[in-house]
Short mmCIF file of C-alpha atoms and ligand atoms in Angstrom, two decimals:
data_model
loop_
_atom_site.label_atom_id
_atom_site.label_comp_id
_atom_site.label_asym_id
_atom_site.label_seq_id
_atom_site.Cartn_x
_atom_site.Cartn_y
_atom_site.Cartn_z
CA MET A 97 -33.28 5.14 -2.31
CA LYS A 98 -31.35 8.36 -2.14
CA ALA A 99 -27.72 9.11 -3.38
CA VAL A 100 -25.05 8.51 -0.73
CA THR A 101 -21.66 10.10 -0.45
CA LEU A 102 -19.08 8.58 1.71
CA HIS A 103 -15.51 9.60 2.51
CA ALA A 104 -12.40 7.51 3.43
CA LYS A 105 -8.72 7.87 4.11
CA ALA A 106 -6.11 5.54 2.79
CA PRO A 107 -2.62 5.70 4.37
CA ALA A 108 0.60 4.66 2.86
CA LYS A 109 2.55 1.54 4.27
CA ILE A 110 6.20 0.88 4.55
CA ASN A 111 7.96 -2.54 4.94
CA LEU A 112 10.29 -2.61 7.99
CA GLY A 113 12.19 -5.52 6.51
CA LEU A 114 10.98 -7.86 3.76
CA ASP A 115 12.05 -11.51 3.18
CA ILE A 116 10.88 -14.11 0.68
CA VAL A 117 10.83 -17.50 2.46
CA GLY A 118 9.82 -19.70 -0.46
CA LYS A 119 7.91 -20.13 -3.68
CA ARG A 120 4.52 -21.50 -3.59
CA ASP A 121 2.51 -24.00 -5.81
CA ASP A 122 0.12 -21.19 -6.75
CA GLY A 123 2.95 -19.11 -8.37
CA TYR A 124 2.85 -16.65 -5.47
CA HIS A 125 5.78 -16.37 -2.88
CA ASP A 126 5.63 -16.77 0.87
CA LEU A 127 6.63 -13.65 2.61
CA ARG A 128 7.88 -12.41 6.00
CA THR A 129 7.47 -8.75 6.46
CA ILE A 130 6.65 -6.14 8.89
CA MET A 131 4.39 -3.50 7.52
CA ALA A 132 3.53 -0.16 9.25
CA SER A 133 1.09 2.59 8.15
CA VAL A 134 2.45 6.16 7.93
CA SER A 135 0.68 9.48 7.73
CA LEU A 136 0.76 10.04 3.93
CA TYR A 137 -2.81 9.57 2.77
CA ASP A 138 -4.96 9.30 -0.47
CA THR A 139 -8.36 10.67 0.20
CA LEU A 140 -11.50 8.94 -1.45
CA THR A 141 -15.04 10.13 -2.08
CA ILE A 142 -17.38 7.47 -2.83
CA THR A 143 -20.71 8.36 -4.44
CA LEU A 144 -23.46 5.80 -4.73
CA THR A 145 -26.39 6.80 -7.02
CA PRO A 146 -29.45 4.75 -7.38
CA CYS A 147 -30.03 3.14 -10.88
CA GLU A 148 -32.09 0.33 -12.43
CA THR A 149 -30.96 -3.16 -11.66
CA GLY A 150 -28.54 -4.36 -14.35
CA GLU A 151 -27.38 -0.72 -15.09
CA GLU A 152 -24.89 -0.65 -12.38
CA THR A 153 -21.34 0.81 -13.07
CA PHE A 154 -18.24 1.12 -11.00
CA THR A 155 -15.76 3.75 -11.92
CA ALA A 156 -12.91 5.58 -10.38
CA SER A 157 -11.02 8.85 -11.20
CA ALA A 158 -7.88 10.07 -9.91
CA GLU A 159 -5.02 12.12 -11.48
CA GLY A 160 -2.26 9.89 -12.95
CA VAL A 161 -4.37 6.78 -12.71
CA GLU A 162 -5.58 5.28 -15.89
CA GLY A 163 -7.42 2.15 -16.97
CA ASP A 164 -8.52 -0.58 -14.57
CA ASN A 165 -8.50 0.70 -10.99
CA LEU A 166 -8.21 -1.49 -8.04
CA ALA A 167 -10.46 0.79 -5.98
CA ALA A 168 -13.38 0.39 -8.58
CA ARG A 169 -12.75 -3.30 -8.51
CA ALA A 170 -13.03 -3.38 -4.78
CA ALA A 171 -16.30 -1.59 -5.08
CA ARG A 172 -17.68 -3.99 -7.72
CA LEU A 173 -16.70 -6.97 -5.77
CA PHE A 174 -18.21 -5.64 -2.42
CA MET A 175 -21.60 -4.76 -4.03
CA GLN A 176 -21.92 -8.05 -6.18
CA ARG A 177 -20.96 -10.36 -3.26
CA ASN A 178 -23.45 -8.56 -1.02
CA ASP A 179 -26.24 -8.53 -3.64
CA LEU A 180 -26.35 -4.84 -3.50
CA THR A 181 -27.98 -4.12 -6.72
CA GLY A 182 -29.36 -0.78 -8.21
CA TRP A 183 -26.27 1.34 -7.41
CA ARG A 184 -24.02 3.22 -9.66
CA VAL A 185 -20.60 3.66 -7.65
CA HIS A 186 -18.11 6.37 -8.60
CA ILE A 187 -14.94 6.95 -6.64
CA HIS A 188 -12.82 10.04 -6.79
CA ILE A 189 -9.35 9.74 -5.43
CA ASP A 190 -7.22 12.59 -4.40
CA LYS A 191 -3.92 10.91 -4.94
CA ARG A 192 -0.91 11.85 -2.61
CA ILE A 193 0.71 8.47 -2.27
CA PRO A 194 3.09 7.81 -5.33
CA ILE A 195 1.88 5.09 -7.73
CA SER A 196 3.92 1.81 -7.99
CA ALA A 197 6.34 3.11 -5.46
CA GLY A 198 6.29 0.28 -2.81
CA LEU A 199 4.02 2.27 -0.57
CA GLY A 200 0.89 0.11 -1.16
CA GLY A 201 -1.07 3.09 -2.43
CA GLY A 202 -3.44 1.08 -4.83
CA SER A 203 -3.98 -1.69 -2.24
CA SER A 204 -4.72 0.94 0.47
CA ASP A 205 -7.36 2.72 -1.67
CA ALA A 206 -9.03 -0.76 -2.40
CA ALA A 207 -8.88 -1.48 1.29
CA ALA A 208 -10.46 2.02 2.17
CA VAL A 209 -13.25 1.20 -0.34
CA LEU A 210 -13.94 -2.10 1.33
CA ARG A 211 -13.81 -0.56 4.84
CA ILE A 212 -16.16 2.31 4.13
CA LEU A 213 -18.73 0.16 2.15
CA HIS A 214 -18.60 -2.27 5.08
CA GLU A 215 -19.43 0.57 7.46
CA TRP A 216 -22.41 1.47 5.14
CA ARG A 217 -23.58 -2.06 4.72
CA PRO A 218 -21.71 -4.42 7.21
CA MET A 219 -20.89 -7.94 6.09
CA ALA A 220 -19.07 -10.78 7.94
CA GLN A 221 -15.48 -9.77 8.94
CA ASN A 222 -13.87 -12.94 7.72
CA ALA A 223 -15.72 -12.59 4.33
CA LEU A 224 -14.46 -9.08 4.03
CA ALA A 225 -10.88 -10.26 4.57
CA GLY A 226 -11.53 -12.86 1.87
CA LEU A 227 -12.55 -10.16 -0.54
CA ALA A 228 -9.42 -8.12 0.31
CA LEU A 229 -7.20 -11.06 -0.47
CA GLU A 230 -8.98 -11.46 -3.87
CA LEU A 231 -8.16 -7.87 -4.75
CA GLY A 232 -4.38 -8.32 -3.96
CA SER A 233 -1.79 -9.76 -1.60
CA ASP A 234 -1.38 -6.47 0.36
CA VAL A 235 -4.97 -5.44 0.73
CA PRO A 236 -5.75 -7.64 3.78
CA TYR A 237 -2.90 -5.81 5.70
CA CYS A 238 -4.24 -2.42 4.38
CA LEU A 239 -7.73 -3.27 5.75
CA HIS A 240 -6.12 -4.01 9.20
CA GLY A 241 -3.54 -1.13 9.14
CA GLY A 242 -1.15 -0.26 12.06
CA THR A 243 1.92 -2.41 12.55
CA CYS A 244 1.64 -6.01 11.60
CA LEU A 245 3.81 -9.12 10.86
CA ALA A 246 2.60 -10.40 7.49
CA GLU A 247 3.21 -13.84 6.28
CA GLY A 248 1.91 -16.29 3.62
CA ARG A 249 1.11 -14.00 0.56
CA GLY A 250 0.81 -11.26 2.95
CA GLU A 251 -2.54 -12.03 4.43
CA VAL A 252 -1.58 -14.05 7.50
CA LEU A 253 -1.44 -11.13 9.82
CA THR A 254 -0.08 -10.75 13.42
CA PRO A 255 -0.59 -7.43 15.04
CA LEU A 256 2.37 -5.87 16.74
CA ALA A 257 2.80 -3.07 19.07
CA PRO A 258 2.80 0.31 17.36
CA LEU A 259 6.19 1.87 16.47
CA ALA A 260 7.74 4.10 19.13
CA ASP A 261 7.27 7.70 18.32
CA CYS A 262 9.48 8.65 15.53
CA TRP A 263 9.59 10.45 12.17
CA VAL A 264 9.76 8.73 8.84
CA VAL A 265 11.02 10.45 5.73
CA LEU A 266 9.90 8.92 2.51
CA VAL A 267 11.70 9.56 -0.78
CA THR A 268 10.35 8.13 -4.10
CA PRO A 269 13.02 8.50 -6.98
CA PRO A 270 11.97 8.63 -10.46
CA VAL A 271 12.53 4.95 -11.16
CA SER A 272 9.89 2.52 -12.39
CA ILE A 273 9.77 -0.82 -10.97
CA SER A 274 7.03 -3.71 -11.48
CA THR A 275 6.39 -5.94 -8.59
CA VAL A 276 5.95 -8.76 -10.98
CA GLU A 277 9.55 -8.18 -12.37
CA ALA A 278 10.87 -7.89 -8.77
CA PHE A 279 9.58 -11.33 -7.96
CA ARG A 280 10.89 -12.71 -11.35
CA ARG A 281 14.43 -11.54 -10.23
CA TYR A 282 14.00 -13.59 -7.07
CA ASP A 283 12.95 -16.66 -9.24
CA GLU A 284 16.07 -16.34 -11.40
CA LYS A 285 18.33 -16.05 -8.45
CA ALA A 286 16.63 -17.26 -5.28
CA VAL A 287 18.55 -16.06 -2.33
CA PRO A 288 18.42 -17.83 1.05
CA PRO A 289 16.04 -16.15 3.70
CA ARG A 290 18.16 -13.95 6.01
CA LEU A 291 15.31 -12.20 7.99
CA GLU A 292 16.91 -8.77 7.84
CA GLY A 293 16.71 -5.83 5.38
CA ASN A 294 14.72 -5.96 2.18
CA VAL A 295 15.43 -8.80 -0.16
CA PHE A 296 14.29 -6.73 -3.12
CA GLU A 297 16.89 -4.06 -2.34
CA ASP A 298 19.59 -6.45 -3.13
CA LEU A 299 18.05 -8.26 -6.01
CA LEU A 300 17.28 -5.00 -7.76
CA SER A 301 20.30 -3.06 -6.62
CA ILE A 302 19.14 0.37 -7.86
CA PRO A 303 22.00 2.99 -7.63
CA VAL A 304 19.80 5.95 -6.68
CA VAL A 305 18.35 3.84 -3.73
CA ALA A 306 21.76 3.33 -2.26
CA GLU A 307 22.36 7.03 -2.71
CA ILE A 308 19.32 8.10 -0.91
CA LYS A 309 19.96 5.50 1.80
CA GLN A 310 23.30 7.04 2.36
CA THR A 311 21.92 10.55 2.59
CA LEU A 312 19.35 9.47 5.13
CA THR A 313 21.85 7.63 7.21
CA GLY A 314 24.24 10.57 7.00
CA ALA A 315 21.58 12.93 8.14
CA GLY A 316 20.96 10.78 11.25
CA ALA A 317 18.42 8.23 10.32
CA SER A 318 18.62 5.27 12.72
CA ASN A 319 17.46 2.99 9.88
CA ALA A 320 17.01 3.46 6.10
CA MET A 321 15.67 0.98 3.72
CA MET A 322 13.72 0.48 0.51
CA SER A 323 9.97 -0.35 1.00
CA GLY A 324 8.23 -3.17 -0.69
CA SER A 325 9.44 -3.68 -4.36
CA GLY A 326 10.58 -0.06 -4.24
CA PRO A 327 11.81 2.48 -5.54
CA THR A 328 10.72 4.41 -2.27
CA VAL A 329 13.31 4.53 0.44
CA PHE A 330 12.40 5.48 4.03
CA GLY A 331 14.46 6.73 6.91
CA ILE A 332 13.48 6.40 10.66
CA PHE A 333 14.45 9.39 12.80
CA GLU A 334 14.02 9.82 16.40
CA ASP A 335 15.03 13.41 16.24
CA GLU A 336 12.41 15.83 14.71
CA ASN A 337 15.08 18.42 13.62
CA ARG A 338 17.18 15.94 11.87
CA ALA A 339 14.15 14.48 10.16
CA LYS A 340 13.09 17.97 9.01
CA THR A 341 16.79 18.82 7.70
CA ALA A 342 16.85 15.39 5.83
CA PHE A 343 13.40 16.12 4.39
CA ASP A 344 14.47 19.64 3.03
CA THR A 345 17.75 18.31 1.70
CA LEU A 346 16.18 15.30 -0.16
CA ARG A 347 13.07 17.18 -1.42
CA ALA A 348 15.37 19.74 -3.21
CA GLU A 349 16.54 16.83 -5.42
CA PHE A 350 13.47 14.37 -5.29
CA PRO A 351 10.14 16.29 -5.38
CA LYS A 352 8.29 13.11 -4.26
CA THR A 353 9.73 13.45 -0.55
CA PHE A 354 7.31 13.34 2.36
CA LEU A 355 7.79 13.94 6.25
CA THR A 356 5.42 11.44 7.96
CA LYS A 357 4.76 9.60 11.33
CA PRO A 358 3.51 6.15 11.97
CA VAL A 359 -0.21 5.96 12.42
O1 C5P B 110 -1.23 -10.14 -5.10
P1 C5P B 110 -0.93 -9.00 -6.10
O2 C5P B 110 -1.77 -8.94 -7.38
O3 C5P B 110 -0.82 -7.63 -5.46
O4 C5P B 110 0.46 -9.42 -6.55
C1 C5P B 110 1.09 -8.83 -7.77
C2 C5P B 110 2.06 -9.94 -8.17
O5 C5P B 110 3.25 -10.02 -7.36
C3 C5P B 110 1.65 -11.38 -8.47
O6 C5P B 110 1.09 -11.60 -9.65
C4 C5P B 110 2.98 -12.04 -8.17
O7 C5P B 110 3.61 -12.11 -9.27
C5 C5P B 110 3.77 -11.25 -7.15
N1 C5P B 110 3.59 -11.75 -5.66
C6 C5P B 110 4.12 -13.02 -5.43
N2 C5P B 110 3.99 -13.32 -4.01
C7 C5P B 110 3.25 -12.51 -3.18
C8 C5P B 110 2.74 -11.38 -3.55
C9 C5P B 110 2.80 -10.96 -4.85
O8 C5P B 110 4.67 -13.67 -6.08
N3 C5P B 110 3.19 -12.89 -1.90
#
């Protein structure tokens, strides 16, 4: 066996609306959300090196990412479930997607690892989707990509038509939010489903998120909303010049501002 190097791209996602429609017996929540991928990418280099059976390792390195990494867990799960022994797997991630930002970066990295290993050694598609859900609620969507309605934990996917041509400005303010905490807020104060906006935006009510939304709308965004459990806010622009002006204005204050398109 010879060493193998594989490359993958992992796009960020935004939630065009996010509603919680109920609490489940397994502790998770039933969601209803539309997810869309945008052109902000992490890039992954996956190196597989032959080793003795029993000496396999699964590691990942990325700037700003410490400890247990979902991408390394994805590689381990894929190799073990497919009885692919005798390989050390190392993943280097060039991180562009802000971490814990509501943009699904970690889930998208894990999905990219599954996708590329599946190209190398194909497995049954439905079993692959099962592995994705074992890794996290957003991973099945990330494996699919594009624009989808996501229900259940996030794994019941209905593909939708791609978004119309537009510009998407992403702004990640320096606020730290844990997804678990966001869902806990809902449990403390369950709000009825309303099928518009993002339920977490109201539950968390972060002042800087409201400010960024106002700036985006004032700059001509046809829609501005928090993504996932935040704190990233996105603005949708039909007009390229307005999008670029909003991007320049916001980037002066928030370094993690990105000008993207749906992909
Ligand atoms: O599935 P994942 O590990 O990404 O979820 C992280 C946490 O978010 C879960 O432990 C759970 O608290 C919460 N969650 C939820 N319902 C979902 C998705 C996530 O309660 N549909």
